[in-house]
Coordinates of C-alpha atoms in Angstrom, one line a residue:
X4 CA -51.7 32.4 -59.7
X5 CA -48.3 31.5 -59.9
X6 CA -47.0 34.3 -58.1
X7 CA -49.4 33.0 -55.6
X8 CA -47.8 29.7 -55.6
X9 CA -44.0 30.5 -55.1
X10 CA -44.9 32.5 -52.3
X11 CA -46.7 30.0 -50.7
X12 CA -43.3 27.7 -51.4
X13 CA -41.3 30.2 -50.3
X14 CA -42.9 31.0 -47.2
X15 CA -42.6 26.9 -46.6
X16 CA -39.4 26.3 -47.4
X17 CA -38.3 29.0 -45.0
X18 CA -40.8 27.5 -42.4
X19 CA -38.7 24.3 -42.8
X20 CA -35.3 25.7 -42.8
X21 CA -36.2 27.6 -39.9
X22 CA -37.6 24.3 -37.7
X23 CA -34.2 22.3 -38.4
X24 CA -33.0 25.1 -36.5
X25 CA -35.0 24.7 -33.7
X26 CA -34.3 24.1 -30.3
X27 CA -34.1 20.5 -29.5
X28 CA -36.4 19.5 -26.8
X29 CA -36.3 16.9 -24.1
X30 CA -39.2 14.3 -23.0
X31 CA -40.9 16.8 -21.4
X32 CA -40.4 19.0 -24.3
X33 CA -38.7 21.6 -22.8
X34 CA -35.9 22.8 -25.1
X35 CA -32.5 21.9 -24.5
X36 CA -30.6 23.8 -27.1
X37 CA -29.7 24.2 -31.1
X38 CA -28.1 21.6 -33.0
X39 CA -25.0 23.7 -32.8
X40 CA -25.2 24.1 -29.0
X41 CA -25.3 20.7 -28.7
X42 CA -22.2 20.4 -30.6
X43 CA -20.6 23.1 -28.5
X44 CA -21.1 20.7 -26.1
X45 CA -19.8 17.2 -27.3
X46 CA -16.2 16.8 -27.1
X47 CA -14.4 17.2 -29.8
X48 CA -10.8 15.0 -28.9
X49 CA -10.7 11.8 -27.6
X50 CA -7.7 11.3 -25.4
X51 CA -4.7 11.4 -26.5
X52 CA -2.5 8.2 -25.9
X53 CA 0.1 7.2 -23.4
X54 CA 2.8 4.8 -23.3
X55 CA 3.2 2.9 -20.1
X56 CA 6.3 1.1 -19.8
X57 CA 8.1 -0.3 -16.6
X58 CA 9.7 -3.2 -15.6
X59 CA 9.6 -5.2 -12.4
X60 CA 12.5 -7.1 -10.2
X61 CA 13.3 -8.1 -6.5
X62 CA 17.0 -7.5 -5.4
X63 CA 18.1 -10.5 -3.1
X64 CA 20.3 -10.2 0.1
X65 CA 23.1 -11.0 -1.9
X66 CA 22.3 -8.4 -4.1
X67 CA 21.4 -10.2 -7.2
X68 CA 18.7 -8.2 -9.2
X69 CA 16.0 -10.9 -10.1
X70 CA 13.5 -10.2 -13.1
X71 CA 10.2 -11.2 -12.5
X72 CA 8.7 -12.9 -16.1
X73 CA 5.3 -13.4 -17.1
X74 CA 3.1 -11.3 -14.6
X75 CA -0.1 -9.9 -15.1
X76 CA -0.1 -6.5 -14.9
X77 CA -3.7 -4.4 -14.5
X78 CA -4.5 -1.1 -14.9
X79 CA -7.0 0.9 -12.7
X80 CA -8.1 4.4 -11.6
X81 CA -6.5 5.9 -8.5
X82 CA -10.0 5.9 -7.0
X83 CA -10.6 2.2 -8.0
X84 CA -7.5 1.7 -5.8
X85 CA -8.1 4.3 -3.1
X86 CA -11.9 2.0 -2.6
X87 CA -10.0 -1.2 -2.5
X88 CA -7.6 0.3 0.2
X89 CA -10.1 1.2 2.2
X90 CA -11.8 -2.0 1.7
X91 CA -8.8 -3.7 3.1
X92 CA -8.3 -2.0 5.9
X93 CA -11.6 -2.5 7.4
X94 CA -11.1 -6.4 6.5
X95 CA -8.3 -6.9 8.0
X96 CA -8.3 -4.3 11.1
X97 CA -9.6 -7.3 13.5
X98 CA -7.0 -9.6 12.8
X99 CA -4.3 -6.8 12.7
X100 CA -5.4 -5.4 16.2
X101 CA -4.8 -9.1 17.4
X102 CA -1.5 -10.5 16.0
X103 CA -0.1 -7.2 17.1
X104 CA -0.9 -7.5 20.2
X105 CA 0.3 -11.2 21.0
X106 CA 3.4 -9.6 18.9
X107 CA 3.5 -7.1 22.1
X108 CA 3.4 -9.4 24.4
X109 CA 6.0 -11.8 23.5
X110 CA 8.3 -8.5 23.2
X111 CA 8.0 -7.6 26.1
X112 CA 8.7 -11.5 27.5
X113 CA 11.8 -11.5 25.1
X114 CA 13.3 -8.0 25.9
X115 CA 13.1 -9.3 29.8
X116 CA 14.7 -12.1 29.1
X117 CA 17.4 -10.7 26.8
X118 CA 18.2 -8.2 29.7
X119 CA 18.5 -11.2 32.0
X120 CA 20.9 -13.0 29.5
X121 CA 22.8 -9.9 28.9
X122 CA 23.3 -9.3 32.9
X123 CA 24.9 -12.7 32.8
X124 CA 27.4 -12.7 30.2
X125 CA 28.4 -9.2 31.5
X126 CA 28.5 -10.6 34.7
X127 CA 30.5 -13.8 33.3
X128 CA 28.1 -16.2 35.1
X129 CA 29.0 -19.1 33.5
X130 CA 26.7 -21.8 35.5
X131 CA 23.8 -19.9 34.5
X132 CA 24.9 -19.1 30.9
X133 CA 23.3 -22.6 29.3
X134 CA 20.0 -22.0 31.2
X135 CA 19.4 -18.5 30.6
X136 CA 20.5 -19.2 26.8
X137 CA 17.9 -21.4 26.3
X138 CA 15.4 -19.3 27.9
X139 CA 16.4 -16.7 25.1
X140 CA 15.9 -19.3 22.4
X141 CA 12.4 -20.2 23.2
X142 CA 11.3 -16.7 23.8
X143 CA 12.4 -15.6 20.4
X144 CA 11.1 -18.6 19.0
X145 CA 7.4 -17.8 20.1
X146 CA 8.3 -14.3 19.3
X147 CA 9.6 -14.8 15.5
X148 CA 6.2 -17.2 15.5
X149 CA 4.0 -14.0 16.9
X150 CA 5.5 -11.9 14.1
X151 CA 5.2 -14.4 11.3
X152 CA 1.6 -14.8 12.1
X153 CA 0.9 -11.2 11.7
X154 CA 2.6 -10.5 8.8
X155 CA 0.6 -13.0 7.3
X156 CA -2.8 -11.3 7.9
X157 CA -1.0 -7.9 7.1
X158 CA 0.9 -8.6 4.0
X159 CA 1.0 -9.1 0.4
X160 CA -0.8 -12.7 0.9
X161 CA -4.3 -10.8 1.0
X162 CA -4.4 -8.0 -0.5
X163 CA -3.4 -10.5 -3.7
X164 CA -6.0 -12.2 -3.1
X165 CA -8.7 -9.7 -2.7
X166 CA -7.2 -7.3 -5.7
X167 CA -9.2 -5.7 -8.1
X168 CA -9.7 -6.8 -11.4
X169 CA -9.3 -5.2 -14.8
X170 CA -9.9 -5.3 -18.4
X171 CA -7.0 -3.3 -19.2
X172 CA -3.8 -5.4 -19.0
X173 CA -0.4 -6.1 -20.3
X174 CA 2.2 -8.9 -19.3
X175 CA 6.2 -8.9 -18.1
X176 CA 9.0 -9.9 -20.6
X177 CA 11.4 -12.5 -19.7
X178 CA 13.5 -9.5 -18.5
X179 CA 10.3 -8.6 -16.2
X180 CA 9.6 -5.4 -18.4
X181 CA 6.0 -4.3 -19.4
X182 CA 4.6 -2.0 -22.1
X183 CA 1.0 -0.8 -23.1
X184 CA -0.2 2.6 -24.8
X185 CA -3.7 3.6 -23.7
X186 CA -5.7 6.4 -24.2
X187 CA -6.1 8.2 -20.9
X188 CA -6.1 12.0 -19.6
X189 CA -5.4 10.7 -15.8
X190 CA -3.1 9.1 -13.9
X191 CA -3.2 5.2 -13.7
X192 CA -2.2 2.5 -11.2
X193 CA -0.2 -0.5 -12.4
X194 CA -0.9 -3.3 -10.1
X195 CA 0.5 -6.6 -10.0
X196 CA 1.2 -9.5 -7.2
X197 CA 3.2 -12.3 -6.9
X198 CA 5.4 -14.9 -5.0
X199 CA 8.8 -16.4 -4.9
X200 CA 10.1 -19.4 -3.1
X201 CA 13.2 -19.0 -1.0
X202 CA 14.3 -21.9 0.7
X203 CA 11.8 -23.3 3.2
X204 CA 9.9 -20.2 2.8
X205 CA 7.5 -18.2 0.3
X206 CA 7.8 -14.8 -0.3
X207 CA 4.8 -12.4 -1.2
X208 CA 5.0 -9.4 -3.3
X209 CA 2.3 -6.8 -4.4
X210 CA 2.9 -3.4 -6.2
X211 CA 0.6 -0.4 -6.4
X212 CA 2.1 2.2 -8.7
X213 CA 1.0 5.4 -9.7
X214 CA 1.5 6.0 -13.7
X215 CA 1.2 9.2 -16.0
X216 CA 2.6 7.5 -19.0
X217 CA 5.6 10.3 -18.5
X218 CA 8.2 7.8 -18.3
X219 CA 9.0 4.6 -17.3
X220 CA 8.7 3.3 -13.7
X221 CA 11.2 0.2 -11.9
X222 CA 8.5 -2.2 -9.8
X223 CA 11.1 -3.3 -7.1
X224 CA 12.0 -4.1 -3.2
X225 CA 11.6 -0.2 -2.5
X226 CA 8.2 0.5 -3.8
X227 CA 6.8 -3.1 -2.8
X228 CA 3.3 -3.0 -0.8
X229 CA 4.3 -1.6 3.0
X230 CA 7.1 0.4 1.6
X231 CA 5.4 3.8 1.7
X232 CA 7.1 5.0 -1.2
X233 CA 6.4 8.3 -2.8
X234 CA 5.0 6.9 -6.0
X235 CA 2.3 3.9 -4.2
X236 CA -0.8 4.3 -4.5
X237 CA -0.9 2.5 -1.4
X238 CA 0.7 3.9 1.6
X239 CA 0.0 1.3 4.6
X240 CA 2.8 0.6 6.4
X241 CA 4.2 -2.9 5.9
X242 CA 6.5 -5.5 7.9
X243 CA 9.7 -6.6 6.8
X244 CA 9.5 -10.4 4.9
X245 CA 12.4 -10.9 7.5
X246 CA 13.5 -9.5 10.9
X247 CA 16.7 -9.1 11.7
X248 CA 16.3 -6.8 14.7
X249 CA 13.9 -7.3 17.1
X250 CA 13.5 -3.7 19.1
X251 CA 13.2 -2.1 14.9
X252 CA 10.8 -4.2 14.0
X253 CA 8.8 -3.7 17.3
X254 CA 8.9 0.1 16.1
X255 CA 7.4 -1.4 12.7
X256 CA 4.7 -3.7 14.1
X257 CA 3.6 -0.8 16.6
X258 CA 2.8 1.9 13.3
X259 CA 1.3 -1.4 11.6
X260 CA -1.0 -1.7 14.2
X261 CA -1.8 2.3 14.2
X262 CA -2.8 2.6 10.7
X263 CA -5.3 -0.3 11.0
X264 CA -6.8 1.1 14.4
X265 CA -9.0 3.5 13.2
X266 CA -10.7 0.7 11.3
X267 CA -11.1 -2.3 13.7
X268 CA -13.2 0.2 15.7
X269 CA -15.5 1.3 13.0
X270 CA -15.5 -3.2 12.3
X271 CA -16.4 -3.9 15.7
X272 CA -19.4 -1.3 15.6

C-alpha cells in the first residue's frame, strides 16, 4: 500500500512539474510558447543613456555672439518632427502661394524702374534724376512691404506657434547652453523657438536639430529654421530676417514658393 501511494505522488508531482512547463496559451487558447520562449523574447537591456548637450546663440551684424538664456528646449522623434513638417506645409501653402506672388509682382515693377533710374544717372539726366529717384523709393517701399508680409506667413512666427509639444525637456543656461541624459537608442530632435527685439523690429528664431547624444551641437544663425543645414530636421527653405539685395532674395522667395507648391494644390483640392 505504500508503495502504491508514492507512486501515485510521484506520478503527480511529475504531472505538475511537467504543466508549469507548458505552453502558455492565449484567449483563444491556442499556445503561444514556454515560459522560457517567452523570455527569449522580452528584452533583456533597456537603453542605454545619452548625454545631450548644446548650447544656443545668434551672431549679430556686428558680429557679437549673443547667448540665448532661459529657453525651453523639447525633445521629440524624427518622425514626430517629420509629421509636424508636413503639417506645416499644407497650412501654410495658401498663404505662401499668395505673398509670393504679390512679392513677384512688385519685382518686376521695381527692377523696371531701377533700369529706368539706372539709364538716367548713366545718362547724367539731371532734371529727371529727383523724379525718377522717388519713383525708386516707392517701388521698393511696396516691395520691402510685399516681402515683409511673406516672411511673416513663412517664417519662424508660425511654426512657433504651431510646434509640438513634449514631455521631455531641459532649459538654457545664462550662457544659452543645455544639458539632459536620456535613455534613447535613436536619434532625437532638439527644438526650441524664440524672439529678440532689434530696434523697431522683432526677430523670430526656431531650431530643429537632429541629436545622437554623440557630442555636443551649437544652435545658431547657420542652422536656424530656412537655413537648410545638414544637421535640421527641417529642410524648408527660409527668407533672410533682412534683405539687402533685392535680385538674391528674388532667387530666395522664388525656391520659397517651390517647396510650398506641391502643397497648396493638394489644400485647394
Amino acid at each position: 500500500m505504500k508503495n502504491a501511494l508514492l507512486f501515485i505522488f510521484a506520478t503527480l508531482t511529475a504531472a505538475f512539474a511537467s504543466t508549469s512547463y507548458m505552453l502558455y496559451t492565449n484567449q483563444q487558447g491556442k499556445p503561444i510558447g514556454s515560459l522560457p520562449d517567452q523570455l527569449a523574447k522580452t528584452p533583456q537591456f533597456a537603453p542605454s543613456a545619452k548625454t545631450y548637450q548644446g548650447q544656443i546663440f545668434v551672431v549679430t551684424r556686428g558680429g557679437e555672439s549673443i547667448p540665448l538664456g532661459g529657453l525651453f528646449v523639447s525633445f521629440h522623434s524624427l518622425q514626430v518632427i517629420k509629421d509636424y513638417e508636413l503639417r506645416m506645409y499644407q497650412a501654410l501653402a495658401s498663404d505662401v502661394a499668395k505673398y509670393s506672388e504679390k512679392f513677384e509682382k512688385q519685382y518686376m515693377k521695381y527692377a523696371a524702374t531701377e533700369a529706368i533710374y539706372n539709364e538716367v544717372v548713366e545718362k547724367q539726366q539731371y532734371k529727371k534724376y529727383k523724379t525718377i529717384r522717388g519713383m525708386l523709393d516707392d517701388e521698393e517701399r511696396y516691395l520691402r512691404y510685399a516681402y515683409e508680409n511673406l516672411l511673416y506667413v513663412s517664417g519662424a512666427k508660425p511654426y512657433a506657434e504651431a510646434a509640438p509639444e513634449s514631455a521631455i525637456t531641459t532649459q538654457t543656461d545664462a550662457s544659452g547652453k543645455f544639458s539632459l541624459t536620456l535613455p534613447a537608442d535613436e536619434p532625437l530632435v532638439a527644438a526650441t523657438c524664440t524672439s529678440r527685439e532689434v530696434s523697431d523690429k522683432t526677430e523670430r528664431y526656431c531650431w530643429f536639430i537632429n541629436m545622437d547624444g554623440s557630442k555636443a551641437v551649437l544652435m545658431n544663425n547657420h542652422n536656424v529654421l530656412g537655413k537648410r543645414s545638414d544637421d535640421s530636421a527641417i529642410k524648408t527653405p527660409g527668407l533672410p530676417l533682412d534683405c539687402k539685395q533685392w535680385q538674391e532674395c528674388a532667387a530666395v522667395v522664388y525656391a520659397v514658393k517651390q517647396a510650398y507648391a506641391p502643397y497648396a494644390v493638394t489644400a485647394a483640392k
